Amino acid sequence: MNIKEITLKNFRNYENETIKFQEGLNVIVGNNAMGKTNLLESIYCCAIGKSPKTNKYKELIKMGQQAAYIKIILEKKYRDHTIEFYVDSKEIKRIKIDGVPLSKLRELVGYMNIIFFSPEEIKMVKEGPSERRRFIDISLSQQSKNYLFSLSKYNEVLANRNKLLKENYKDANIKDMLVIWDSQLALEGAKIIKKRYEFVEKLKIAAKNAHLELTANEENLDIEYESLVPNNDIEVIKAEIEKKLIETQDKDISLQYTSVGPHRDDIAIVSNGIDIRKFGSQGQQRTCALSLKLAEISLFEDEIKEKPILLLDDVLSELDETRRTKLMQMSSTLQTMITCTDFDMNLPYNEIRIQNGKQINK
């Protein structure tokens, strides 16, 4: 899977620019605030359907303009495809694949698979469980349409249950009313938890190997999925979730939200016996986050039989020379887009020099 070219019209600081990419390593070079990160953001939008930086679509539009447009020519195993992303100042978003409009976002996710890493991704390790769940959900949603459907359905049912708790917590019959949602919540929740357990079991092997590579065999990384519900078959997990929903009814009514389920789960991240989430240094947390991202590569290959596209935003400046070299070696087998202010590594690469939203070395 490779991006052949991208066209940006009034996206961030780009007015009208078409940029071609090559297989392998593409180095996007330029001073700060020139548009390097914006270029990776546009790719992310066409893969995930939203920005990694903002929930306000109008922020993607060049100042003074009414709409932004992105077009990507994507080379997949059997043929080329076109992905188009359009958003206007009224926050209306439209996405097309090969000229056909998509009615739902889940029709896009998984079509062009990406792994995105920036300095901000350290949040995945150092901040709360929601960041780690987000990491799992984005990766699994790209790999499995069934997972994405279950996640969407679960979030919909969860929102309805929480609305009921908030609006009717004083109602004497609220426990009977909760039962309406509990079975659906437990079923989709069981599918999510089962898939997450399987994902983390595969990820932990690849992450351990990636981490040993990045740390010159000095740090041993171990991850585990943390849930109130143990790993089992889906029917057993479903029954366990239903049981816990009943056990926590009084608590949920008092809190006015649902306190158990996959939306409360986490990933334990331990390096050399230390819980890196709480006690790791910033350098350790950054390396652990990078190891998890690199570990995704093999999972994508196993699941969809194609390599994803790796997006690395300003990560070289955060790594020492040894880890920079290891990172470049590990990413050499797939199309990689990396942004930096300068690049002096002795590797074959395609240079894309950006200045004020324009490529200046065409």
PDB file of C-alpha atoms in Angstrom, residues 1-7 18-21 43 46 69-76 79-84 98 111-112 309 335 337:
ATOM      1  CA  MET A   1       0.000   0.000   0.000  1.00  0.00           C
ATOM      2  CA  ASN A   2       1.490   3.319  -1.114  1.00  0.00           C
ATOM      3  CA  ILE A   3       0.351   6.895  -1.644  1.00  0.00           C
ATOM      4  CA  LYS A   4       1.360   7.981  -5.152  1.00  0.00           C
ATOM      5  CA  GLU A   5       0.316  11.621  -4.870  1.00  0.00           C
ATOM      6  CA  ILE A   6      -1.780  14.040  -2.861  1.00  0.00           C
ATOM      7  CA  THR A   7      -3.516  17.253  -3.930  1.00  0.00           C
ATOM      8  CA  THR A  18       0.100  18.425  -5.735  1.00  0.00           C
ATOM      9  CA  ILE A  19       2.899  16.395  -4.165  1.00  0.00           C
ATOM     10  CA  LYS A  20       4.158  13.051  -5.425  1.00  0.00           C
ATOM     11  CA  PHE A  21       5.532  10.341  -3.148  1.00  0.00           C
ATOM     12  CA  ILE A  43      -3.183  12.017   4.974  1.00  0.00           C
ATOM     13  CA  CYS A  46      -8.220  10.691   4.361  1.00  0.00           C
ATOM     14  CA  TYR A  69     -10.245  19.719  -0.372  1.00  0.00           C
ATOM     15  CA  ILE A  70      -7.831  16.756  -0.304  1.00  0.00           C
ATOM     16  CA  LYS A  71      -7.351  14.094  -2.974  1.00  0.00           C
ATOM     17  CA  ILE A  72      -5.105  11.074  -2.600  1.00  0.00           C
ATOM     18  CA  ILE A  73      -4.129   8.582  -5.296  1.00  0.00           C
ATOM     19  CA  LEU A  74      -3.609   5.332  -3.418  1.00  0.00           C
ATOM     20  CA  GLU A  75      -1.851   2.281  -4.827  1.00  0.00           C
ATOM     21  CA  LYS A  76      -3.156  -0.948  -3.345  1.00  0.00           C
ATOM     22  CA  ARG A  79      -5.257  -1.334  -8.513  1.00  0.00           C
ATOM     23  CA  ASP A  80      -5.086   2.381  -7.809  1.00  0.00           C
ATOM     24  CA  HIS A  81      -7.866   4.181  -5.934  1.00  0.00           C
ATOM     25  CA  THR A  82      -8.837   7.793  -5.308  1.00  0.00           C
ATOM     26  CA  ILE A  83      -9.838   9.139  -1.883  1.00  0.00           C
ATOM     27  CA  GLU A  84     -11.372  12.624  -1.702  1.00  0.00           C
ATOM     28  CA  ASP A  98     -13.323   6.333  -6.497  1.00  0.00           C
ATOM     29  CA  TYR A 111      -9.438   1.554   3.300  1.00  0.00           C
ATOM     30  CA  MET A 112      -6.059   3.280   3.593  1.00  0.00           C
ATOM     31  CA  ILE A 309       1.741   3.646   5.631  1.00  0.00           C
ATOM     32  CA  GLN A 335       6.232   3.558   2.753  1.00  0.00           C
ATOM     33  CA  MET A 337       6.539   9.836   5.549  1.00  0.00           C
TER      34      MET A 337
END
